[in-house]
Amino acid sequence: MWHTTPMRDVSRIQSAVRDVPDFPKPGIVFKDITPVLGDGKLFREVIDFFADTLAGKGVTKIVGIDARGFIFASAVAYKLGVGFVPVRKKGKLPWKTRAAEYDLEYGSAIVEIHLDAVAPGEKVALIDDVLATGGTAAAALKLLHSCGAEVVCAQFLMELGFLHGREKLGGVVVDSILIY
Ligand code: AMP
């Protein structure tokens, strides 16, 4: 395990992430972030890491991916004093939406964004908890690009580097606090 930014001391965050083998099904090691969220100092550290990277970059919306991405994205938006935008699983957003489909191990899934959530040319950052195969984040990026957004950065608490998810993100700058 290493981290992307040498200035960051991520050891306390890394120690708090709990590996849960065979959840939600055999063969998956689930990265449980609830011990990080439950520790006020660590939660603040994560939010500060994300927000510090974005400071001064002219970002006006933080886009969170359903559901754990919301936890971080809303706090970062609050810290930077900018808007929060949810990318949600199909059928959850009440108004007119744009949709993107992506492949899962078995079958596919759809994520949606409100048509007026991001203006053309607006600078945004995307946040989620885990970058695994990259399918979810790639679908969210597709939505943002079709809105005309300029995606300054895609941020993750952790990246499962061995799954090469960042290769699906089309050259968008990726900032992961932990890389496995
Ligand atoms: P993917 O589309 O494969 O990059 O998966 C990313 C989404 O699935 C994220 O929203 C994560 O919350 C979740 N996810 C994928 N793999 C894991 C894992 N090993 N532990 C926890 N969450 C995961």
Short mmCIF file of N, CA and C and ligand atoms in Angstrom, two decimals:
data_model
loop_
_atom_site.label_atom_id
_atom_site.label_comp_id
_atom_site.label_asym_id
_atom_site.label_seq_id
_atom_site.Cartn_x
_atom_site.Cartn_y
_atom_site.Cartn_z
N MET A 1 0.85 -1.19 0.00
CA MET A 1 0.00 0.00 0.00
C MET A 1 0.88 1.24 0.00
N TRP A 2 0.55 2.21 -0.83
CA TRP A 2 1.26 3.49 -0.80
C TRP A 2 0.24 4.58 -1.05
N HIS A 3 0.67 5.81 -0.96
CA HIS A 3 -0.28 6.88 -1.20
C HIS A 3 0.25 7.83 -2.25
N THR A 4 -0.68 8.62 -2.85
CA THR A 4 -0.33 9.40 -4.03
C THR A 4 0.43 10.67 -3.72
N THR A 5 0.14 11.31 -2.60
CA THR A 5 0.76 12.60 -2.30
C THR A 5 1.69 12.44 -1.12
N PRO A 6 3.00 12.60 -1.31
CA PRO A 6 3.95 12.36 -0.23
C PRO A 6 3.69 13.21 1.01
N MET A 7 3.10 14.40 0.83
CA MET A 7 2.84 15.28 1.97
C MET A 7 1.77 14.72 2.91
N ARG A 8 0.96 13.82 2.41
CA ARG A 8 -0.14 13.31 3.23
C ARG A 8 0.32 12.17 4.13
N ASP A 9 0.00 12.28 5.43
CA ASP A 9 0.24 11.13 6.31
C ASP A 9 -1.09 10.39 6.42
N VAL A 10 -1.19 9.30 5.67
CA VAL A 10 -2.47 8.59 5.58
C VAL A 10 -2.51 7.36 6.48
N SER A 11 -1.48 7.18 7.32
CA SER A 11 -1.36 5.92 8.06
C SER A 11 -2.54 5.68 9.00
N ARG A 12 -3.03 6.74 9.67
CA ARG A 12 -4.13 6.53 10.61
C ARG A 12 -5.41 6.16 9.87
N ILE A 13 -5.62 6.79 8.71
CA ILE A 13 -6.81 6.46 7.93
C ILE A 13 -6.71 5.02 7.44
N GLN A 14 -5.55 4.67 6.94
CA GLN A 14 -5.34 3.32 6.39
C GLN A 14 -5.58 2.24 7.45
N SER A 15 -5.09 2.51 8.67
CA SER A 15 -5.25 1.52 9.75
C SER A 15 -6.71 1.34 10.14
N ALA A 16 -7.51 2.38 9.93
CA ALA A 16 -8.91 2.32 10.37
C ALA A 16 -9.82 1.61 9.36
N VAL A 17 -9.40 1.52 8.11
CA VAL A 17 -10.25 0.83 7.12
C VAL A 17 -10.27 -0.66 7.46
N ARG A 18 -11.46 -1.23 7.51
CA ARG A 18 -11.61 -2.63 7.94
C ARG A 18 -11.91 -3.51 6.73
N ASP A 19 -11.08 -4.54 6.56
CA ASP A 19 -11.32 -5.52 5.49
C ASP A 19 -12.32 -6.56 5.97
N VAL A 20 -13.40 -6.72 5.23
CA VAL A 20 -14.40 -7.75 5.59
C VAL A 20 -14.43 -8.78 4.46
N PRO A 21 -13.81 -9.96 4.69
CA PRO A 21 -13.76 -10.97 3.62
C PRO A 21 -15.14 -11.55 3.33
N ASP A 22 -15.35 -11.90 2.05
CA ASP A 22 -16.55 -12.59 1.61
C ASP A 22 -17.83 -11.80 1.86
N PHE A 23 -17.75 -10.47 1.75
CA PHE A 23 -18.95 -9.63 1.81
C PHE A 23 -18.96 -8.72 0.59
N PRO A 24 -20.08 -8.56 -0.10
CA PRO A 24 -21.39 -9.17 0.14
C PRO A 24 -21.51 -10.59 -0.41
N LYS A 25 -20.43 -11.10 -1.06
CA LYS A 25 -20.49 -12.49 -1.52
C LYS A 25 -19.09 -13.08 -1.50
N PRO A 26 -18.98 -14.42 -1.57
CA PRO A 26 -17.68 -15.07 -1.48
C PRO A 26 -16.68 -14.51 -2.49
N GLY A 27 -15.44 -14.31 -2.02
CA GLY A 27 -14.37 -13.85 -2.91
C GLY A 27 -14.16 -12.35 -2.91
N ILE A 28 -15.15 -11.57 -2.42
CA ILE A 28 -15.01 -10.10 -2.36
C ILE A 28 -14.47 -9.72 -0.98
N VAL A 29 -13.43 -8.88 -0.97
CA VAL A 29 -12.97 -8.29 0.30
C VAL A 29 -13.54 -6.88 0.37
N PHE A 30 -14.55 -6.70 1.21
CA PHE A 30 -15.23 -5.42 1.29
C PHE A 30 -14.43 -4.46 2.15
N LYS A 31 -14.21 -3.25 1.64
CA LYS A 31 -13.48 -2.21 2.38
C LYS A 31 -14.50 -1.41 3.19
N ASP A 32 -14.55 -1.69 4.48
CA ASP A 32 -15.53 -1.06 5.36
C ASP A 32 -14.97 0.25 5.90
N ILE A 33 -15.61 1.36 5.48
CA ILE A 33 -15.11 2.68 5.87
C ILE A 33 -15.78 3.23 7.12
N THR A 34 -16.71 2.47 7.70
CA THR A 34 -17.46 3.04 8.84
C THR A 34 -16.56 3.38 10.04
N PRO A 35 -15.43 2.64 10.26
CA PRO A 35 -14.56 3.08 11.38
C PRO A 35 -13.90 4.44 11.10
N VAL A 36 -13.67 4.76 9.83
CA VAL A 36 -13.11 6.08 9.48
C VAL A 36 -14.17 7.16 9.73
N LEU A 37 -15.40 6.87 9.30
CA LEU A 37 -16.49 7.85 9.47
C LEU A 37 -16.81 8.09 10.94
N GLY A 38 -16.65 7.03 11.74
CA GLY A 38 -17.02 7.10 13.16
C GLY A 38 -15.98 7.79 14.03
N ASP A 39 -14.83 8.11 13.46
CA ASP A 39 -13.77 8.80 14.20
C ASP A 39 -13.69 10.23 13.69
N GLY A 40 -14.09 11.16 14.53
CA GLY A 40 -14.20 12.55 14.10
C GLY A 40 -12.92 13.11 13.49
N LYS A 41 -11.77 12.76 14.09
CA LYS A 41 -10.50 13.30 13.59
C LYS A 41 -10.19 12.74 12.21
N LEU A 42 -10.41 11.44 12.03
CA LEU A 42 -10.11 10.80 10.74
C LEU A 42 -11.06 11.29 9.65
N PHE A 43 -12.33 11.40 10.01
CA PHE A 43 -13.31 11.87 9.03
C PHE A 43 -12.91 13.28 8.56
N ARG A 44 -12.53 14.12 9.50
CA ARG A 44 -12.12 15.48 9.16
C ARG A 44 -10.86 15.47 8.29
N GLU A 45 -9.92 14.56 8.62
CA GLU A 45 -8.69 14.46 7.83
C GLU A 45 -9.00 14.13 6.36
N VAL A 46 -9.92 13.18 6.17
CA VAL A 46 -10.29 12.78 4.80
C VAL A 46 -10.90 13.98 4.06
N ILE A 47 -11.82 14.66 4.72
CA ILE A 47 -12.48 15.82 4.08
C ILE A 47 -11.44 16.89 3.76
N ASP A 48 -10.51 17.13 4.69
CA ASP A 48 -9.47 18.15 4.46
C ASP A 48 -8.56 17.76 3.30
N PHE A 49 -8.20 16.49 3.21
CA PHE A 49 -7.36 16.04 2.09
C PHE A 49 -8.05 16.33 0.75
N PHE A 50 -9.32 15.94 0.67
CA PHE A 50 -10.08 16.17 -0.57
C PHE A 50 -10.16 17.68 -0.87
N ALA A 51 -10.57 18.44 0.14
CA ALA A 51 -10.82 19.87 -0.07
C ALA A 51 -9.52 20.61 -0.39
N ASP A 52 -8.42 20.25 0.27
CA ASP A 52 -7.14 20.94 0.03
C ASP A 52 -6.70 20.76 -1.43
N THR A 53 -6.92 19.57 -1.98
CA THR A 53 -6.56 19.32 -3.39
C THR A 53 -7.35 20.21 -4.33
N LEU A 54 -8.59 20.52 -3.96
CA LEU A 54 -9.47 21.28 -4.85
C LEU A 54 -9.39 22.79 -4.66
N ALA A 55 -8.79 23.21 -3.53
CA ALA A 55 -8.77 24.65 -3.21
C ALA A 55 -8.11 25.44 -4.34
N GLY A 56 -8.73 26.53 -4.73
CA GLY A 56 -8.16 27.42 -5.74
C GLY A 56 -8.32 26.94 -7.17
N LYS A 57 -9.01 25.84 -7.38
CA LYS A 57 -9.15 25.30 -8.74
C LYS A 57 -10.43 25.77 -9.44
N GLY A 58 -11.22 26.58 -8.77
CA GLY A 58 -12.41 27.16 -9.41
C GLY A 58 -13.58 26.19 -9.53
N VAL A 59 -13.56 25.13 -8.73
CA VAL A 59 -14.66 24.15 -8.76
C VAL A 59 -15.90 24.77 -8.13
N THR A 60 -17.06 24.63 -8.82
CA THR A 60 -18.29 25.20 -8.27
C THR A 60 -19.32 24.14 -7.88
N LYS A 61 -19.05 22.87 -8.20
CA LYS A 61 -19.94 21.78 -7.75
C LYS A 61 -19.08 20.56 -7.37
N ILE A 62 -19.50 19.90 -6.29
CA ILE A 62 -18.91 18.62 -5.92
C ILE A 62 -19.98 17.56 -6.20
N VAL A 63 -19.62 16.58 -7.00
CA VAL A 63 -20.57 15.55 -7.43
C VAL A 63 -20.26 14.26 -6.66
N GLY A 64 -21.25 13.76 -5.93
CA GLY A 64 -21.08 12.53 -5.15
C GLY A 64 -21.81 11.37 -5.80
N ILE A 65 -21.22 10.18 -5.70
CA ILE A 65 -21.85 8.98 -6.26
C ILE A 65 -22.59 8.23 -5.15
N ASP A 66 -23.82 7.87 -5.44
CA ASP A 66 -24.73 7.11 -4.58
C ASP A 66 -24.06 5.81 -4.10
N ALA A 67 -24.00 5.50 -2.85
CA ALA A 67 -24.48 6.26 -1.72
C ALA A 67 -23.33 6.77 -0.85
N ARG A 68 -22.23 5.99 -0.74
CA ARG A 68 -21.18 6.42 0.19
C ARG A 68 -20.43 7.65 -0.30
N GLY A 69 -20.44 7.89 -1.61
CA GLY A 69 -19.81 9.11 -2.12
C GLY A 69 -20.48 10.37 -1.58
N PHE A 70 -21.79 10.27 -1.27
CA PHE A 70 -22.52 11.43 -0.75
C PHE A 70 -21.92 11.92 0.56
N ILE A 71 -21.47 10.97 1.38
CA ILE A 71 -20.98 11.31 2.72
C ILE A 71 -19.81 12.28 2.61
N PHE A 72 -18.88 11.96 1.71
CA PHE A 72 -17.69 12.79 1.56
C PHE A 72 -17.98 14.03 0.72
N ALA A 73 -18.69 13.84 -0.38
CA ALA A 73 -18.91 14.95 -1.31
C ALA A 73 -19.67 16.10 -0.65
N SER A 74 -20.64 15.78 0.18
CA SER A 74 -21.42 16.88 0.79
C SER A 74 -20.57 17.65 1.79
N ALA A 75 -19.72 16.94 2.54
CA ALA A 75 -18.86 17.64 3.51
C ALA A 75 -17.81 18.50 2.80
N VAL A 76 -17.27 18.00 1.69
CA VAL A 76 -16.28 18.78 0.92
C VAL A 76 -16.96 20.02 0.33
N ALA A 77 -18.18 19.84 -0.19
CA ALA A 77 -18.92 20.98 -0.74
C ALA A 77 -19.14 22.04 0.34
N TYR A 78 -19.51 21.59 1.52
CA TYR A 78 -19.72 22.52 2.64
C TYR A 78 -18.43 23.27 2.95
N LYS A 79 -17.33 22.53 3.02
CA LYS A 79 -16.04 23.15 3.37
C LYS A 79 -15.62 24.19 2.34
N LEU A 80 -15.86 23.89 1.06
CA LEU A 80 -15.45 24.82 0.00
C LEU A 80 -16.51 25.89 -0.29
N GLY A 81 -17.68 25.71 0.30
CA GLY A 81 -18.76 26.69 0.07
C GLY A 81 -19.30 26.63 -1.34
N VAL A 82 -19.35 25.42 -1.92
CA VAL A 82 -19.87 25.24 -3.28
C VAL A 82 -21.04 24.24 -3.23
N GLY A 83 -21.67 24.01 -4.39
CA GLY A 83 -22.84 23.15 -4.43
C GLY A 83 -22.51 21.66 -4.40
N PHE A 84 -23.50 20.88 -4.01
CA PHE A 84 -23.39 19.42 -4.03
C PHE A 84 -24.38 18.87 -5.05
N VAL A 85 -23.93 17.90 -5.83
CA VAL A 85 -24.80 17.27 -6.85
C VAL A 85 -24.77 15.75 -6.66
N PRO A 86 -25.92 15.11 -6.53
CA PRO A 86 -25.95 13.65 -6.43
C PRO A 86 -26.05 12.97 -7.80
N VAL A 87 -25.21 11.96 -8.01
CA VAL A 87 -25.42 11.00 -9.11
C VAL A 87 -26.04 9.78 -8.44
N ARG A 88 -27.27 9.44 -8.86
CA ARG A 88 -28.02 8.42 -8.14
C ARG A 88 -28.31 7.19 -8.97
N LYS A 89 -28.61 6.11 -8.28
CA LYS A 89 -29.05 4.91 -8.98
C LYS A 89 -30.41 5.19 -9.61
N LYS A 90 -30.69 4.48 -10.69
CA LYS A 90 -31.91 4.71 -11.48
C LYS A 90 -33.18 4.74 -10.63
N GLY A 91 -34.01 5.72 -10.93
CA GLY A 91 -35.34 5.78 -10.32
C GLY A 91 -35.41 6.56 -9.03
N LYS A 92 -34.32 7.14 -8.56
CA LYS A 92 -34.32 7.86 -7.28
C LYS A 92 -34.49 9.36 -7.43
N LEU A 93 -34.08 9.91 -8.57
CA LEU A 93 -34.17 11.36 -8.73
C LEU A 93 -35.55 11.74 -9.26
N PRO A 94 -36.16 12.78 -8.69
CA PRO A 94 -37.57 13.06 -8.99
C PRO A 94 -37.83 13.81 -10.29
N TRP A 95 -36.85 14.53 -10.81
CA TRP A 95 -37.12 15.42 -11.96
C TRP A 95 -36.56 14.81 -13.23
N LYS A 96 -36.39 15.66 -14.29
CA LYS A 96 -35.87 15.14 -15.57
C LYS A 96 -34.41 14.75 -15.42
N THR A 97 -34.06 13.60 -15.98
CA THR A 97 -32.70 13.08 -15.78
C THR A 97 -32.02 12.72 -17.09
N ARG A 98 -30.71 12.62 -17.00
CA ARG A 98 -29.85 12.04 -18.02
C ARG A 98 -29.35 10.74 -17.40
N ALA A 99 -29.23 9.66 -18.21
CA ALA A 99 -28.87 8.35 -17.65
C ALA A 99 -27.65 7.77 -18.36
N ALA A 100 -26.89 6.97 -17.62
CA ALA A 100 -25.76 6.24 -18.23
C ALA A 100 -25.77 4.82 -17.67
N GLU A 101 -25.60 3.86 -18.58
CA GLU A 101 -25.60 2.45 -18.19
C GLU A 101 -24.16 1.96 -18.09
N TYR A 102 -23.89 1.04 -17.18
CA TYR A 102 -22.54 0.47 -17.09
C TYR A 102 -22.63 -0.99 -16.70
N ASP A 103 -21.57 -1.73 -17.00
CA ASP A 103 -21.57 -3.18 -16.77
C ASP A 103 -21.19 -3.53 -15.34
N LEU A 104 -21.89 -4.49 -14.78
CA LEU A 104 -21.50 -5.09 -13.51
C LEU A 104 -20.98 -6.49 -13.82
N GLU A 105 -20.50 -7.17 -12.78
CA GLU A 105 -20.00 -8.53 -12.99
C GLU A 105 -21.08 -9.40 -13.67
N TYR A 106 -22.30 -9.28 -13.15
CA TYR A 106 -23.43 -9.95 -13.79
C TYR A 106 -24.45 -8.89 -14.13
N GLY A 107 -24.70 -8.65 -15.41
CA GLY A 107 -25.71 -7.68 -15.82
C GLY A 107 -25.17 -6.26 -15.90
N SER A 108 -26.08 -5.31 -15.68
CA SER A 108 -25.69 -3.91 -15.80
C SER A 108 -26.48 -3.06 -14.81
N ALA A 109 -26.07 -1.79 -14.67
CA ALA A 109 -26.76 -0.86 -13.78
C ALA A 109 -26.83 0.49 -14.47
N ILE A 110 -27.69 1.36 -13.94
CA ILE A 110 -27.87 2.69 -14.54
C ILE A 110 -27.74 3.74 -13.43
N VAL A 111 -26.98 4.80 -13.74
CA VAL A 111 -26.93 5.96 -12.84
C VAL A 111 -27.53 7.16 -13.56
N GLU A 112 -28.05 8.11 -12.77
CA GLU A 112 -28.74 9.27 -13.34
C GLU A 112 -28.30 10.56 -12.65
N ILE A 113 -28.48 11.65 -13.41
CA ILE A 113 -28.22 13.00 -12.86
C ILE A 113 -29.36 13.90 -13.35
N HIS A 114 -29.73 14.88 -12.56
CA HIS A 114 -30.74 15.83 -13.01
C HIS A 114 -30.19 16.66 -14.17
N LEU A 115 -31.07 16.93 -15.14
CA LEU A 115 -30.66 17.66 -16.34
C LEU A 115 -30.04 19.02 -16.03
N ASP A 116 -30.54 19.68 -14.98
CA ASP A 116 -30.05 21.03 -14.68
C ASP A 116 -29.04 21.06 -13.53
N ALA A 117 -28.49 19.90 -13.19
CA ALA A 117 -27.60 19.83 -12.01
C ALA A 117 -26.28 20.56 -12.23
N VAL A 118 -25.78 20.51 -13.46
CA VAL A 118 -24.48 21.11 -13.78
C VAL A 118 -24.63 21.90 -15.08
N ALA A 119 -24.11 23.11 -15.12
CA ALA A 119 -24.21 23.94 -16.33
C ALA A 119 -23.06 23.64 -17.28
N PRO A 120 -23.27 23.82 -18.59
CA PRO A 120 -22.17 23.62 -19.53
C PRO A 120 -20.99 24.52 -19.16
N GLY A 121 -19.80 23.94 -19.16
CA GLY A 121 -18.58 24.69 -18.84
C GLY A 121 -18.27 24.79 -17.36
N GLU A 122 -19.20 24.34 -16.51
CA GLU A 122 -18.97 24.43 -15.06
C GLU A 122 -17.86 23.48 -14.63
N LYS A 123 -17.01 23.95 -13.71
CA LYS A 123 -15.92 23.10 -13.19
C LYS A 123 -16.42 22.29 -12.01
N VAL A 124 -16.23 20.98 -12.08
CA VAL A 124 -16.73 20.10 -11.02
C VAL A 124 -15.65 19.09 -10.60
N ALA A 125 -15.85 18.52 -9.41
CA ALA A 125 -15.04 17.39 -8.97
C ALA A 125 -15.99 16.25 -8.63
N LEU A 126 -15.55 15.02 -8.91
CA LEU A 126 -16.36 13.83 -8.63
C LEU A 126 -15.76 13.11 -7.43
N ILE A 127 -16.60 12.65 -6.51
CA ILE A 127 -16.09 11.95 -5.32
C ILE A 127 -16.86 10.65 -5.07
N ASP A 128 -16.11 9.58 -4.77
CA ASP A 128 -16.72 8.33 -4.29
C ASP A 128 -15.79 7.71 -3.24
N ASP A 129 -16.29 6.69 -2.55
CA ASP A 129 -15.46 6.07 -1.51
C ASP A 129 -14.40 5.15 -2.12
N VAL A 130 -14.80 4.28 -3.06
CA VAL A 130 -13.88 3.26 -3.59
C VAL A 130 -13.88 3.30 -5.12
N LEU A 131 -12.68 3.33 -5.73
CA LEU A 131 -12.55 3.09 -7.17
C LEU A 131 -12.12 1.64 -7.32
N ALA A 132 -13.01 0.81 -7.83
CA ALA A 132 -12.69 -0.62 -8.00
C ALA A 132 -12.47 -0.87 -9.49
N THR A 133 -13.43 -1.45 -10.20
CA THR A 133 -13.24 -1.69 -11.64
C THR A 133 -13.36 -0.40 -12.46
N GLY A 134 -13.93 0.63 -11.86
CA GLY A 134 -14.05 1.92 -12.55
C GLY A 134 -15.35 2.11 -13.31
N GLY A 135 -16.19 1.08 -13.36
CA GLY A 135 -17.44 1.17 -14.13
C GLY A 135 -18.36 2.27 -13.63
N THR A 136 -18.51 2.36 -12.32
CA THR A 136 -19.43 3.35 -11.73
C THR A 136 -18.93 4.77 -11.99
N ALA A 137 -17.65 5.00 -11.71
CA ALA A 137 -17.10 6.35 -11.90
C ALA A 137 -17.10 6.73 -13.38
N ALA A 138 -16.81 5.77 -14.25
CA ALA A 138 -16.81 6.07 -15.70
C ALA A 138 -18.21 6.48 -16.15
N ALA A 139 -19.24 5.82 -15.63
CA ALA A 139 -20.62 6.18 -15.98
C ALA A 139 -20.95 7.58 -15.47
N ALA A 140 -20.52 7.89 -14.25
CA ALA A 140 -20.76 9.23 -13.68
C ALA A 140 -20.05 10.30 -14.52
N LEU A 141 -18.83 9.99 -14.95
CA LEU A 141 -18.08 10.95 -15.78
C LEU A 141 -18.77 11.16 -17.12
N LYS A 142 -19.32 10.07 -17.67
CA LYS A 142 -20.04 10.19 -18.94
C LYS A 142 -21.22 11.16 -18.79
N LEU A 143 -21.94 11.05 -17.66
CA LEU A 143 -23.05 11.97 -17.41
C LEU A 143 -22.56 13.41 -17.34
N LEU A 144 -21.46 13.61 -16.61
CA LEU A 144 -20.94 14.97 -16.43
C LEU A 144 -20.46 15.56 -17.75
N HIS A 145 -19.78 14.74 -18.55
CA HIS A 145 -19.30 15.23 -19.83
C HIS A 145 -20.48 15.53 -20.76
N SER A 146 -21.54 14.72 -20.68
CA SER A 146 -22.67 15.01 -21.56
C SER A 146 -23.44 16.25 -21.10
N CYS A 147 -23.26 16.66 -19.84
CA CYS A 147 -23.82 17.95 -19.37
C CYS A 147 -22.93 19.11 -19.81
N GLY A 148 -21.73 18.81 -20.32
CA GLY A 148 -20.79 19.87 -20.71
C GLY A 148 -19.89 20.32 -19.58
N ALA A 149 -19.87 19.55 -18.48
CA ALA A 149 -19.04 19.94 -17.32
C ALA A 149 -17.55 19.74 -17.63
N GLU A 150 -16.74 20.55 -16.95
CA GLU A 150 -15.28 20.33 -16.99
C GLU A 150 -14.92 19.62 -15.68
N VAL A 151 -14.52 18.35 -15.79
CA VAL A 151 -14.21 17.59 -14.57
C VAL A 151 -12.74 17.81 -14.21
N VAL A 152 -12.53 18.55 -13.13
CA VAL A 152 -11.18 18.94 -12.71
C VAL A 152 -10.45 17.76 -12.08
N CYS A 153 -11.21 16.88 -11.41
CA CYS A 153 -10.56 15.82 -10.64
C CYS A 153 -11.61 14.78 -10.24
N ALA A 154 -11.20 13.51 -10.20
CA ALA A 154 -12.03 12.45 -9.62
C ALA A 154 -11.32 11.97 -8.37
N GLN A 155 -12.00 12.07 -7.22
CA GLN A 155 -11.36 11.77 -5.94
C GLN A 155 -11.99 10.55 -5.27
N PHE A 156 -11.13 9.75 -4.65
CA PHE A 156 -11.59 8.53 -3.98
C PHE A 156 -10.88 8.39 -2.65
N LEU A 157 -11.59 7.89 -1.65
CA LEU A 157 -10.90 7.57 -0.41
C LEU A 157 -9.90 6.46 -0.68
N MET A 158 -10.31 5.48 -1.48
CA MET A 158 -9.33 4.44 -1.83
C MET A 158 -9.54 3.92 -3.23
N GLU A 159 -8.43 3.44 -3.78
CA GLU A 159 -8.41 2.91 -5.14
C GLU A 159 -7.83 1.49 -5.07
N LEU A 160 -8.55 0.53 -5.64
CA LEU A 160 -8.04 -0.84 -5.72
C LEU A 160 -7.24 -0.92 -7.02
N GLY A 161 -5.96 -0.53 -6.93
CA GLY A 161 -5.13 -0.33 -8.11
C GLY A 161 -5.01 -1.56 -8.99
N PHE A 162 -5.08 -2.74 -8.36
CA PHE A 162 -4.92 -4.00 -9.11
C PHE A 162 -6.10 -4.25 -10.05
N LEU A 163 -7.18 -3.48 -9.91
CA LEU A 163 -8.32 -3.62 -10.83
C LEU A 163 -8.25 -2.62 -12.00
N HIS A 164 -7.25 -1.74 -11.97
CA HIS A 164 -6.97 -0.81 -13.08
C HIS A 164 -8.17 0.06 -13.45
N GLY A 165 -8.99 0.42 -12.46
CA GLY A 165 -10.18 1.24 -12.72
C GLY A 165 -9.85 2.58 -13.34
N ARG A 166 -8.71 3.17 -12.97
CA ARG A 166 -8.44 4.53 -13.48
C ARG A 166 -8.27 4.55 -14.99
N GLU A 167 -7.92 3.38 -15.57
CA GLU A 167 -7.78 3.32 -17.03
C GLU A 167 -9.11 3.54 -17.75
N LYS A 168 -10.22 3.35 -17.01
CA LYS A 168 -11.55 3.57 -17.62
C LYS A 168 -11.98 5.03 -17.54
N LEU A 169 -11.18 5.88 -16.88
CA LEU A 169 -11.66 7.24 -16.60
C LEU A 169 -11.17 8.27 -17.62
N GLY A 170 -10.64 7.79 -18.73
CA GLY A 170 -10.37 8.64 -19.88
C GLY A 170 -9.42 9.80 -19.62
N GLY A 171 -8.44 9.59 -18.76
CA GLY A 171 -7.42 10.63 -18.59
C GLY A 171 -7.80 11.72 -17.61
N VAL A 172 -8.98 11.62 -16.99
CA VAL A 172 -9.34 12.59 -15.93
C VAL A 172 -8.34 12.44 -14.78
N VAL A 173 -7.95 13.55 -14.17
CA VAL A 173 -7.01 13.50 -13.03
C VAL A 173 -7.66 12.71 -11.89
N VAL A 174 -6.94 11.71 -11.39
CA VAL A 174 -7.46 10.87 -10.30
C VAL A 174 -6.65 11.16 -9.04
N ASP A 175 -7.36 11.42 -7.93
CA ASP A 175 -6.70 11.69 -6.65
C ASP A 175 -7.26 10.71 -5.63
N SER A 176 -6.48 9.69 -5.28
CA SER A 176 -6.92 8.69 -4.31
C SER A 176 -6.08 8.82 -3.04
N ILE A 177 -6.75 8.87 -1.90
CA ILE A 177 -6.02 9.03 -0.64
C ILE A 177 -5.25 7.75 -0.32
N LEU A 178 -5.87 6.60 -0.53
CA LEU A 178 -5.19 5.30 -0.32
C LEU A 178 -5.21 4.54 -1.63
N ILE A 179 -4.08 3.90 -1.95
CA ILE A 179 -4.06 3.02 -3.15
C ILE A 179 -3.58 1.65 -2.71
N TYR A 180 -4.37 0.63 -3.01
CA TYR A 180 -4.00 -0.75 -2.68
C TYR A 180 -3.54 -1.46 -3.94
P1 AMP B 1 -16.60 -0.13 -9.49
O1 AMP B 1 -17.70 0.34 -10.38
O2 AMP B 1 -16.21 -1.56 -9.71
O3 AMP B 1 -15.39 0.80 -9.55
O4 AMP B 1 -17.14 -0.10 -8.01
C1 AMP B 1 -17.24 1.08 -7.33
C2 AMP B 1 -18.43 1.13 -6.40
O5 AMP B 1 -18.67 -0.12 -5.74
C3 AMP B 1 -18.17 2.16 -5.33
O6 AMP B 1 -19.30 3.00 -5.27
C4 AMP B 1 -17.94 1.37 -4.07
O7 AMP B 1 -18.74 1.88 -3.04
C5 AMP B 1 -18.33 -0.07 -4.38
N1 AMP B 1 -17.24 -1.05 -4.16
C6 AMP B 1 -16.63 -1.78 -5.13
N2 AMP B 1 -15.75 -2.64 -4.61
C7 AMP B 1 -15.76 -2.43 -3.28
C8 AMP B 1 -15.04 -3.02 -2.17
N3 AMP B 1 -14.13 -3.99 -2.34
N4 AMP B 1 -15.31 -2.57 -0.94
C9 AMP B 1 -16.25 -1.59 -0.75
N5 AMP B 1 -16.96 -1.02 -1.74
C10 AMP B 1 -16.72 -1.43 -2.99
#
